[in-house]
Short mmCIF file of C-alpha atoms in Angstrom, two decimals:
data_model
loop_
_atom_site.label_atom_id
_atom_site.label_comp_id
_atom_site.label_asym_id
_atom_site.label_seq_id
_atom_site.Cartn_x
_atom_site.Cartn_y
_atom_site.Cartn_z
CA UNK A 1 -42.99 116.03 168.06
CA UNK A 2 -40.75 117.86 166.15
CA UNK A 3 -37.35 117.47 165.77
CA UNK A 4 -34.45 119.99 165.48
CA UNK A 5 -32.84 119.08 161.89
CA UNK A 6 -32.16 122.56 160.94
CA UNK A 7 -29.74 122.71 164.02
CA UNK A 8 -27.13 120.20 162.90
CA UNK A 9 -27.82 121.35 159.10
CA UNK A 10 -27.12 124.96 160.20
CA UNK A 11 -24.09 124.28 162.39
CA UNK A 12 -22.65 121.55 160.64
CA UNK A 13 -20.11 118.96 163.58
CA UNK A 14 -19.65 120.80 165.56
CA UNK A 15 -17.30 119.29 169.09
CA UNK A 16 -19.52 119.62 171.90
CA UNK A 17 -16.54 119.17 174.19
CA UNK A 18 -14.35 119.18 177.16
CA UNK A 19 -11.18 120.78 177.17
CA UNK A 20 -8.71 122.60 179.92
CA UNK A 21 -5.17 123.51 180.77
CA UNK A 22 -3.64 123.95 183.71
CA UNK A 23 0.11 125.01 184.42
CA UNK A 24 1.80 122.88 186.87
CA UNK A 25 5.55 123.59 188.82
CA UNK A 26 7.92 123.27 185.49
CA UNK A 27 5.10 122.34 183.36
CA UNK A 28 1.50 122.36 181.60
CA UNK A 29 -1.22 120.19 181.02
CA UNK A 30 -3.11 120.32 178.31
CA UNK A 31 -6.05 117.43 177.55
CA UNK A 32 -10.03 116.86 175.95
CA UNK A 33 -12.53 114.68 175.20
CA UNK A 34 -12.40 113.25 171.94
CA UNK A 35 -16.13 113.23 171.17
CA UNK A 36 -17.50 114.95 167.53
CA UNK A 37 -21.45 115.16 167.40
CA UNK A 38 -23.98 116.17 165.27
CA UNK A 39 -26.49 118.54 166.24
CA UNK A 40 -26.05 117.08 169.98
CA UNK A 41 -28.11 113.62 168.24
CA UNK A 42 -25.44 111.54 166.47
CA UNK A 43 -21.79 111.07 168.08
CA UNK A 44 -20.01 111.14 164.25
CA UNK A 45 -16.42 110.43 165.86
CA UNK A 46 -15.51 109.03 168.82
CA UNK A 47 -11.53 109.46 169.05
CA UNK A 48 -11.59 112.96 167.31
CA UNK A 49 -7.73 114.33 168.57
CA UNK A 50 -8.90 118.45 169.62
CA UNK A 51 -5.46 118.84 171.01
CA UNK A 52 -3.06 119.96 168.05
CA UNK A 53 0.45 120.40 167.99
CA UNK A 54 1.04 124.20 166.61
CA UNK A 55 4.97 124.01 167.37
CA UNK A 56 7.12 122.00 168.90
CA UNK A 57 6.13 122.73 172.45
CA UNK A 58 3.23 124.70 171.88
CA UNK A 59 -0.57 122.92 171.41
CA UNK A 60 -4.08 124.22 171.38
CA UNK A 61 -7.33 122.80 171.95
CA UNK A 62 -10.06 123.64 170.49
CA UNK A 63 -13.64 124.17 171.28
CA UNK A 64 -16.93 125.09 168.56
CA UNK A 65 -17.21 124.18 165.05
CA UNK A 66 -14.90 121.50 164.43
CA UNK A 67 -14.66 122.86 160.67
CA UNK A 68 -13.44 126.36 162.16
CA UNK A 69 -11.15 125.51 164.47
CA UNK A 70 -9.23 123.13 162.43
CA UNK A 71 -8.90 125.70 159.51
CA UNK A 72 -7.86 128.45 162.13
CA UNK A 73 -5.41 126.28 163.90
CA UNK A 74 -3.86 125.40 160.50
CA UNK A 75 -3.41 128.93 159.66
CA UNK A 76 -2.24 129.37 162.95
CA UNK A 77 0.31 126.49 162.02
CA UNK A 78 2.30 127.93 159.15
CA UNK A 79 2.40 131.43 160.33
CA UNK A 80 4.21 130.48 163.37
CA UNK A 81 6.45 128.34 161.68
CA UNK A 82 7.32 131.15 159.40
CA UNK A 83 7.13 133.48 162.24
CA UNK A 84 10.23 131.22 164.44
CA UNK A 85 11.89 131.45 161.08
CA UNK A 86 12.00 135.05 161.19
CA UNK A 87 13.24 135.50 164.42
CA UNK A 88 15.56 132.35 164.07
CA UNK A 89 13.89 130.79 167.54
CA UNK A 90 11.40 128.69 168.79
CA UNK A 91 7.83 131.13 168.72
CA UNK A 92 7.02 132.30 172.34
CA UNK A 93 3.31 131.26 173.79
CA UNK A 94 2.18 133.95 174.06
CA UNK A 95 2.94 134.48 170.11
CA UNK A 96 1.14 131.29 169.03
CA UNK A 97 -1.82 132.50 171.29
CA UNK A 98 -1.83 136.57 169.46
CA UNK A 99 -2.16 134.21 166.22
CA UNK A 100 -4.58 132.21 167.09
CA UNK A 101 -6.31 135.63 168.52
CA UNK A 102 -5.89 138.12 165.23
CA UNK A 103 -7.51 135.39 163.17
CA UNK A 104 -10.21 135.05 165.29
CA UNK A 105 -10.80 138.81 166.08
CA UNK A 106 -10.31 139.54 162.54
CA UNK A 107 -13.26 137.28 161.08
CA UNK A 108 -15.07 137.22 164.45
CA UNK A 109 -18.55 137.16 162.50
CA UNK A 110 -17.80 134.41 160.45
CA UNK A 111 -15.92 132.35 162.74
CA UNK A 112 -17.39 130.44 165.70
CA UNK A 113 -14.32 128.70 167.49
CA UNK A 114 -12.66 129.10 170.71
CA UNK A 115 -9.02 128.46 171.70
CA UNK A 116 -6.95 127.09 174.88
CA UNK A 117 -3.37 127.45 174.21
CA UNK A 118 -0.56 126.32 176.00
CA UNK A 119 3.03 124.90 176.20
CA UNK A 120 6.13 126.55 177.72
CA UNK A 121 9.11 128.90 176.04
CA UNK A 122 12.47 130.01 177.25
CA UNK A 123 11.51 133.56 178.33
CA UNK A 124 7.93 132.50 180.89
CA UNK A 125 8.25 129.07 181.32
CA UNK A 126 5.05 127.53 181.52
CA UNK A 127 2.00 129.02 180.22
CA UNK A 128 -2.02 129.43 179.46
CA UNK A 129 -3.39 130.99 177.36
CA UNK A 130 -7.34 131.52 176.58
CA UNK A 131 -8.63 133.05 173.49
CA UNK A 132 -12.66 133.08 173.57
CA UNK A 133 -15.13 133.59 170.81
CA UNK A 134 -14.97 137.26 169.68
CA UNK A 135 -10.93 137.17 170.34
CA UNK A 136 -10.23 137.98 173.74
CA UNK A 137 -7.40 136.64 174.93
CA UNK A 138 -6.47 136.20 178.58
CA UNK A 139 -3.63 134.19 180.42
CA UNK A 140 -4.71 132.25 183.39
CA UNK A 141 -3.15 129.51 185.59
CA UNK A 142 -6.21 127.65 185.11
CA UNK A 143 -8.74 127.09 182.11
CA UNK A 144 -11.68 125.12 181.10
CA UNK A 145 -13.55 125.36 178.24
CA UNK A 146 -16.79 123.63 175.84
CA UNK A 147 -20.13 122.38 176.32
CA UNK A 148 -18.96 120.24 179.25
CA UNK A 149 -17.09 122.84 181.23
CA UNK A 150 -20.20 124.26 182.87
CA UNK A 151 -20.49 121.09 185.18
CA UNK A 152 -16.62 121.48 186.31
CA UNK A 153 -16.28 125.14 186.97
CA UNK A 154 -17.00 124.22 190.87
CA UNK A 155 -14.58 121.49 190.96
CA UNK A 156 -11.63 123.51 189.14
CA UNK A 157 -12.04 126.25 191.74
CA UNK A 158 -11.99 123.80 194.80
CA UNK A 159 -9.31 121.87 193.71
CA UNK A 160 -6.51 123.49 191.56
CA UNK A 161 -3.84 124.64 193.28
CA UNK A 162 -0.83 126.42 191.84
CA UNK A 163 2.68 124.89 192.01
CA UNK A 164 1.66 121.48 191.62
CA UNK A 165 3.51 118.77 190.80
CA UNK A 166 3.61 117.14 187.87
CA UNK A 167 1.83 114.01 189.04
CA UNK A 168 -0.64 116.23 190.77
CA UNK A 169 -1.93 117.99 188.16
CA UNK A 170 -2.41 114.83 185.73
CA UNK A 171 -4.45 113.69 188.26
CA UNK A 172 -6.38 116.55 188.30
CA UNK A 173 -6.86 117.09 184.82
CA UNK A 174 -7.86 113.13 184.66
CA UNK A 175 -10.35 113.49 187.29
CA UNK A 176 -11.63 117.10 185.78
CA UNK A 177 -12.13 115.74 182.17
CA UNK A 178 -14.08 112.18 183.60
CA UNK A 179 -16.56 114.60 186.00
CA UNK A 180 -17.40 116.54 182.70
CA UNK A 181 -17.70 113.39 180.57
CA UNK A 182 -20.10 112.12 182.82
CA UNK A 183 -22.34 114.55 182.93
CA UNK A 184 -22.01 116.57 179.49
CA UNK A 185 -23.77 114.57 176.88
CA UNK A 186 -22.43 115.70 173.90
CA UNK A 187 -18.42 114.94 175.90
CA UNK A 188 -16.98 111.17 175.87
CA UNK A 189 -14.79 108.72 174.45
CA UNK A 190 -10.85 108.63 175.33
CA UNK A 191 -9.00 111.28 177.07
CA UNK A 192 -6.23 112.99 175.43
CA UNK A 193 -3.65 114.34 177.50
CA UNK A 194 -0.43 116.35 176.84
CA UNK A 195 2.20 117.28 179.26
CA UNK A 196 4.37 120.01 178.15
CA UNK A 197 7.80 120.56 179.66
CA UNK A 198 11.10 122.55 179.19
CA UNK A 199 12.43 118.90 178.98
CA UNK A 200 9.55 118.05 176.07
CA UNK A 201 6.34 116.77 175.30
CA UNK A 202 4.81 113.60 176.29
CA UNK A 203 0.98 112.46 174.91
CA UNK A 204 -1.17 110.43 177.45
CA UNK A 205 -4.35 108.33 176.39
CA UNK A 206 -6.72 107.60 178.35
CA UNK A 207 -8.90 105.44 177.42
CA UNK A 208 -12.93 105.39 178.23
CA UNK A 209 -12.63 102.77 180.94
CA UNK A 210 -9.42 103.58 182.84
CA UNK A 211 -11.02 106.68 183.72
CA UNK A 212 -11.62 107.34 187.86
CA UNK A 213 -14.92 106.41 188.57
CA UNK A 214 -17.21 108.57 191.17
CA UNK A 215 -19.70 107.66 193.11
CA UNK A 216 -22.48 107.57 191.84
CA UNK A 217 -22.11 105.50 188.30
CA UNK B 1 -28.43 156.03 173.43
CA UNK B 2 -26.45 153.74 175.41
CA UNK B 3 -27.81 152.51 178.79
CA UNK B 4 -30.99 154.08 178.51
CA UNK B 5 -34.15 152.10 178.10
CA UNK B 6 -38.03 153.38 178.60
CA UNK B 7 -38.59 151.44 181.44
CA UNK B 8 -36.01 149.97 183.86
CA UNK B 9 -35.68 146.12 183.55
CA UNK B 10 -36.94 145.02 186.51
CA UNK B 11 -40.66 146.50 185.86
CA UNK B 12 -41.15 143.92 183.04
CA UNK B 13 -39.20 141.42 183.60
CA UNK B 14 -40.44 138.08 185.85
CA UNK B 15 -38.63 138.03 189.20
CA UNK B 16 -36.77 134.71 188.91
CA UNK B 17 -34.94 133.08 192.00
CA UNK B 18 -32.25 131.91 189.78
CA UNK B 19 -29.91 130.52 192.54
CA UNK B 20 -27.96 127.73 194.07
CA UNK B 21 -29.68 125.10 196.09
CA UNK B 22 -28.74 121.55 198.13
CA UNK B 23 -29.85 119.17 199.84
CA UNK B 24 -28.50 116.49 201.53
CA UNK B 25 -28.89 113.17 203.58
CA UNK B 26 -26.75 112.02 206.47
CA UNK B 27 -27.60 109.51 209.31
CA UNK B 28 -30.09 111.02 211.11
CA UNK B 29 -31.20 113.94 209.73
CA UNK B 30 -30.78 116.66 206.35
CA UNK B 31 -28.80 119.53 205.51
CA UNK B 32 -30.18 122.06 203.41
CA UNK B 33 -28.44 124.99 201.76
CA UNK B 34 -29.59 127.80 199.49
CA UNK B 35 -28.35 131.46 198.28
CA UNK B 36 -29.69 134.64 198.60
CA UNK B 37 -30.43 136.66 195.52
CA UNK B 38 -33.16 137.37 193.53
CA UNK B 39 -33.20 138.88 190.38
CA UNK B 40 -35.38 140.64 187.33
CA UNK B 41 -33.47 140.53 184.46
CA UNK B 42 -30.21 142.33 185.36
CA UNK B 43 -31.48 143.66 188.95
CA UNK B 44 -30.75 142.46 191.61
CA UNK B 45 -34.13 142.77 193.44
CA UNK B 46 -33.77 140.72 196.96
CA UNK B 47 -30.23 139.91 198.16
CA UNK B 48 -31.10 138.39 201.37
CA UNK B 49 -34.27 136.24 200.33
CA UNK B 50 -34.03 133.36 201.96
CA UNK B 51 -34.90 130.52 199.55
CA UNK B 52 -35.05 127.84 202.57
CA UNK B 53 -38.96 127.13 203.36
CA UNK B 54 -40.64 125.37 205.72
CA UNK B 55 -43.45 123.07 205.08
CA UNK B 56 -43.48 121.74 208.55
CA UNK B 57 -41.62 121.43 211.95
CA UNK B 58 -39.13 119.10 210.21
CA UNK B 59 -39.55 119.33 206.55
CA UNK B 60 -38.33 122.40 204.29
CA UNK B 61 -38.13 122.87 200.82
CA UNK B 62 -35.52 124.67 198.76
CA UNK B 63 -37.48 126.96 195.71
CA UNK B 64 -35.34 127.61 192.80
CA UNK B 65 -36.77 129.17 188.95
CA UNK B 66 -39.91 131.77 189.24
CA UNK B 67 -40.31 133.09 192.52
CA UNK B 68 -43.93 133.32 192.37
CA UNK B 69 -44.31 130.12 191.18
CA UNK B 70 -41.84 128.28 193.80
CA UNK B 71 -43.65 130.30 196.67
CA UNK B 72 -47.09 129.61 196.05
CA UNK B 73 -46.48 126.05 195.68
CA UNK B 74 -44.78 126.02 199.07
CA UNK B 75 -47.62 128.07 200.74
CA UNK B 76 -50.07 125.34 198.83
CA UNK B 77 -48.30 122.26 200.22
CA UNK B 78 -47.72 124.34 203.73
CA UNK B 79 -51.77 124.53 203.85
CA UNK B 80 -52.19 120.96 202.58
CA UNK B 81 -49.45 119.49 204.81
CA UNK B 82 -51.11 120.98 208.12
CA UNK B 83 -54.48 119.68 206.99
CA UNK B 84 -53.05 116.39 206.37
CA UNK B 85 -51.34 115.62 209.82
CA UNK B 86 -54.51 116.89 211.56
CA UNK B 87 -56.20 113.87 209.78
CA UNK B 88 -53.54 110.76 210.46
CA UNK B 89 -52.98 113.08 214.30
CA UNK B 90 -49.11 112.52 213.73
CA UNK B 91 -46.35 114.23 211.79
CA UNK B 92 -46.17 113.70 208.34
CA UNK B 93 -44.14 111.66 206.50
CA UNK B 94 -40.96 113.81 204.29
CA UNK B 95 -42.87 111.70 201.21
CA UNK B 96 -45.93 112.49 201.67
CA UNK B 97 -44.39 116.39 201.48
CA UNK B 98 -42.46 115.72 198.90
CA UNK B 99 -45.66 113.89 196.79
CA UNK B 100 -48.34 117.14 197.33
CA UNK B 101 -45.19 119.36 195.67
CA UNK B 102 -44.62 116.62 192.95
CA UNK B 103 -49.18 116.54 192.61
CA UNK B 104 -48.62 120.34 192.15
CA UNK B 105 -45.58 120.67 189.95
CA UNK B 106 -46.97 117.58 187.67
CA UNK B 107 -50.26 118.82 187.33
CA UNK B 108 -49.56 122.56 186.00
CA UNK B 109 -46.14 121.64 184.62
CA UNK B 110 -47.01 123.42 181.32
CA UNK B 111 -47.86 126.80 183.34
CA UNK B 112 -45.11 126.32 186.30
CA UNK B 113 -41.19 126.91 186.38
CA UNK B 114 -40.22 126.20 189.10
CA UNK B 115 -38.38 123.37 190.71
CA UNK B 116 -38.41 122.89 194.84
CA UNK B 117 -36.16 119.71 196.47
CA UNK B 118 -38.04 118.52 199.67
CA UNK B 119 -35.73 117.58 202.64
CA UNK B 120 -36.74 116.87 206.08
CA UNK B 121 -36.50 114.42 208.95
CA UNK B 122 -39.46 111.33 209.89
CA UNK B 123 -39.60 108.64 212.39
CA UNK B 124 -40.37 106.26 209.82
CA UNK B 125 -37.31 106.51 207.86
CA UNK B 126 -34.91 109.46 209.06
CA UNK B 127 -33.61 111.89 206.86
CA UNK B 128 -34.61 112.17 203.71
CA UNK B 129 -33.89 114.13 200.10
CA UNK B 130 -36.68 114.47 197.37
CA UNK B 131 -35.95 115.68 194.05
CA UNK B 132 -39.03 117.20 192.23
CA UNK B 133 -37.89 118.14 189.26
CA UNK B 134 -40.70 118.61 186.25
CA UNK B 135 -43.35 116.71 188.28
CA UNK B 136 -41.06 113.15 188.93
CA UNK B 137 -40.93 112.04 192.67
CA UNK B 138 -37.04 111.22 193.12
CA UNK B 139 -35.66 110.23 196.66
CA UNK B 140 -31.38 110.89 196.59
CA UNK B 141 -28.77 110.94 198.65
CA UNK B 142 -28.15 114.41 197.46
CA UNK B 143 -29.87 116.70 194.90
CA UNK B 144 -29.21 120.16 193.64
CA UNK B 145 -30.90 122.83 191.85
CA UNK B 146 -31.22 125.83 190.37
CA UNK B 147 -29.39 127.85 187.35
CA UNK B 148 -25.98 127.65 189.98
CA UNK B 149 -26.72 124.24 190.20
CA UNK B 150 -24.85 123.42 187.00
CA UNK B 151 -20.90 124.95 187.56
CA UNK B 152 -21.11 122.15 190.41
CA UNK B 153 -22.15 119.37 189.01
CA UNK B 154 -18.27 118.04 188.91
CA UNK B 155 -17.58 119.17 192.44
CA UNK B 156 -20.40 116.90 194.34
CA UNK B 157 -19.97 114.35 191.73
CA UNK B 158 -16.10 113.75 193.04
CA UNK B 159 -16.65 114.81 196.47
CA UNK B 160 -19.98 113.29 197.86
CA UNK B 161 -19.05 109.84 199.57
CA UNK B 162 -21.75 107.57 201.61
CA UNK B 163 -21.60 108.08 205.22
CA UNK B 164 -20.69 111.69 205.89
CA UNK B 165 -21.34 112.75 209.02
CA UNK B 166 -23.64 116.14 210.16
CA UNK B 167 -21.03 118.21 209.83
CA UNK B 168 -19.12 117.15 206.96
CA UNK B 169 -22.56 117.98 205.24
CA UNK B 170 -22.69 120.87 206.24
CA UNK B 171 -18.94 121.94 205.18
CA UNK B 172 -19.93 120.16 201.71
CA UNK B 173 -23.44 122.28 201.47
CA UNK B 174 -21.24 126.11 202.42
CA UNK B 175 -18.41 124.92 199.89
CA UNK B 176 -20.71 123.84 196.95
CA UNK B 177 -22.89 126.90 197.36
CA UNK B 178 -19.92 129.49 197.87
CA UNK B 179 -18.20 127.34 194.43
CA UNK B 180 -21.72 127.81 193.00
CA UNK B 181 -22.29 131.83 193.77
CA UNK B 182 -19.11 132.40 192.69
CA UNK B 183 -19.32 131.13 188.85
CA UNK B 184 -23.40 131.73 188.69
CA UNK B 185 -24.11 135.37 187.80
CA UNK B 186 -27.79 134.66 189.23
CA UNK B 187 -26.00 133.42 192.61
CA UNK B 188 -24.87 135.16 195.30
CA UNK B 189 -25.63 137.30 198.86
CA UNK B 190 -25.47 135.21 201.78
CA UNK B 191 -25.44 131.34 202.28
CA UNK B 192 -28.71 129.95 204.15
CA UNK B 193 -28.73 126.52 205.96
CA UNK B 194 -30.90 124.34 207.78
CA UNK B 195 -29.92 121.36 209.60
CA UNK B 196 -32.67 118.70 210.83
CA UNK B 197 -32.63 115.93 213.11
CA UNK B 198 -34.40 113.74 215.36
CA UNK B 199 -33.58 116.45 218.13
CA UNK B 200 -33.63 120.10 216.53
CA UNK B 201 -34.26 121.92 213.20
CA UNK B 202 -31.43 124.34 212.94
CA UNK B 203 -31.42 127.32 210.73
CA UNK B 204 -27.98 129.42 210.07
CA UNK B 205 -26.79 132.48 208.05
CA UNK B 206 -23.20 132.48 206.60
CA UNK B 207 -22.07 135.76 205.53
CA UNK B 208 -20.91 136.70 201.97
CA UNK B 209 -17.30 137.69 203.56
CA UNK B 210 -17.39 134.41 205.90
CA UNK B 211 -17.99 132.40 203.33
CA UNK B 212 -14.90 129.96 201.92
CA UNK B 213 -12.69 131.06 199.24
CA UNK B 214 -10.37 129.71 196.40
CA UNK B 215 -7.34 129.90 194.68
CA UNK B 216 -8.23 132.91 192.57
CA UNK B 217 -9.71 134.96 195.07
#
């Protein structure tokens, strides 16, 4: 039998992962996995952080080649910073997500990374943003992406509703993120989960057993 | 030149089911539930095929992957079946259905793609669910197939429970399918289900427009 080495050579870690965001009544909610594989074989981290602070009430997850998306999202990084410099205010969403966007668009052949951004701003409140592989960027209420997104695109439709509450949608999220886990291989581990407000930011962990259970594990 | 080709698609390419389909157990009987389309390559060739198939009075099978394939073996086990209750003079048992498809699938498993779930109603042991995937002989409470099969993985995961009654099944079947055509660009048309019981084997249409919808639509 042969086995598949030139994959994980070729592609390097890649994240294999779960991630989504969801915008809530006076909020987001922003979470993943925390699982880094190799070639879908070896799991090479097991409380990898994808969910990265970009400003102070802006984050982004990131799906693809781990290697990408970490240098993209620290470009991303200083060029806002510089950017709310400029205009002497905190960046706007939808700014962090064109950033995130040009650099992807712009080396969209070398690149292989994909982007949920979120967090809130004075002028929209709340917000979602999606930027996919070739740069395309799209906001949405609502977004799920990675390997182990396929298995919750029924559940997202049946059960987010907008104008939750806060509450509400961390359960959601929670329950979103363990369905995906436990059916993705290449998704596990902890559950990282950041709620985003006008009032500020606060990080949720949970870990691999605390997770709901369903009914047929 | 753009959009022209030599030959339209559908000429060469195999006519796959590619679809959406459930099964699933309650006290007394199954509900089975399966899309509509059928497609070669990009065509849509059939979008009212109905994917539900009878092997006997109270046993049907769901066909999902290469629509030759899926409908030969039912018209094999069909032929097989009939012989086979003429010999024990009673009507067969939903395993013994379930075992000619697995004999079938097993066998030619390098030439076959196709993957049919056996459902149906006995005496001996009421209603039950087989699973046939790549030639293994599964009983579940619940199985689903097909390339729709995977957006709702999440969805029954958090929303089967033990005990549902006939109709809650069948409410479960129409909202995973509609969940499933909805996300599955090989999905779609109409909604086909069968109920069977002790009493009746009851076969129903739910059209596209009648079918539920979600928060985006």
């Amino acid at each position: 039998m042969e086995k598949h080495f030139t994959d994980s050579r070729v592609k390097g870690v890649s994240t294999g992962t779960t991630i989504l965001a969801a915008v809530f009544d006076g909020g987001v909610v922003i979470g993943s996995d925390s699982r880094a594989s190799i070639g879908g074989e070896y799991v090479s981290s097991k409380t990898i952080n994808k969910v990265i602070q970009v400003h102070d009430r802006i984050f982004c997850c990131m799906a693809g080649s781990l290697a990408d998306a970490q240098a993209v999202t620290k470009t991303a990084k200083f060029q806002l910073s510089f950017h709310s410099i400029q205009m002497e205010s905190p960046p706007l969403v939808i700014s962090a997500a064109s950033v995130l966007k040009q650099l992807c668009y712009n080396n969209k052949e070398e690149l292989q990374a994909g982007f949920i951004t979120a967090g809130w701003d004075k002028k929209k409140g709340p917000q979602v943003y999606v930027v996919s592989l070739g740069g395309m960027m799209i906001s949405q209420p609502v977004t799920i992406g990675g390997s182990g997104s396929t298995y919750i695109y029924g559940y997202v439709d049946a059960k987010y509703k907008v104008n939750m509450t806060r509450e509400e949608c961390l359960q959601f999220a929670t329950n979103a993120l363990a369905l995906a886990m436990g059916r993705d291989n290449v998704s596990g581990g902890v559950a990282n989960l950041v709620v985003i407000t006008k009032e500020g930011v606060e990080h949720i962990v949970i870990p691999g057993d605390k997770l709901p259970r369903f009914s047929d594990e | 030149m753009l959009g022209e080709e030599a030959e339209p698609q559908w000429i060469s390419e195999e006519v796959k089911t590619g679809t959406t389909i459930i099964a699933i157990e309650f006290n007394g009987g199954v509900v089975l539930g399966s899309d509509s389309r059928v497609s070669a390559g990009d065509s849509v060739v059939n979008r009212v095929m109905n994917k539900l198939s009878p092997l006997h009075d109270k046993i049907y099978c769901a066909l999902s992957g290469s629509a030759a394939d899926a409908q030969t073996i039912a018209e094999m086990v069909n032929y097989q079946l009939d012989v086979h209750s003429l010999e024990i003079d009673e009507d067969p048992q939903v395993r013994s259905a379930a075992t000619l498809v697995k004999n079938i699938s097993y066998k030619y498993k390098e030439e076959l793609s196709a993957h049919l779930i056996v459902a149906g109603w006995d005496r001996r042991d009421g209603g039950q669910v087989f699973a046939t995937l790549g030639g293994l002989l599964t009983r579940q409470p619940f199985a689903i197939g097909g390339s729709g099969s995977s957006y709702v993985y999440g969805f029954v995961d958090a929303e089967y429970r033990r005990g549902m009654t006939k109709e809650e099944c069948q409410k479960f079947v129409v909202n995973t399918l509609a969940l499933a055509m909805n996300r599955d660009g090989s999905s779609g048309g109409v909604a086909y289900i069968v109920t069977i019981d002790e009493h009746s084997t009851d076969e129903k249409v739910i059209l596209g427009n009648d079918l539920p919808t979600f928060f985006d639509q």
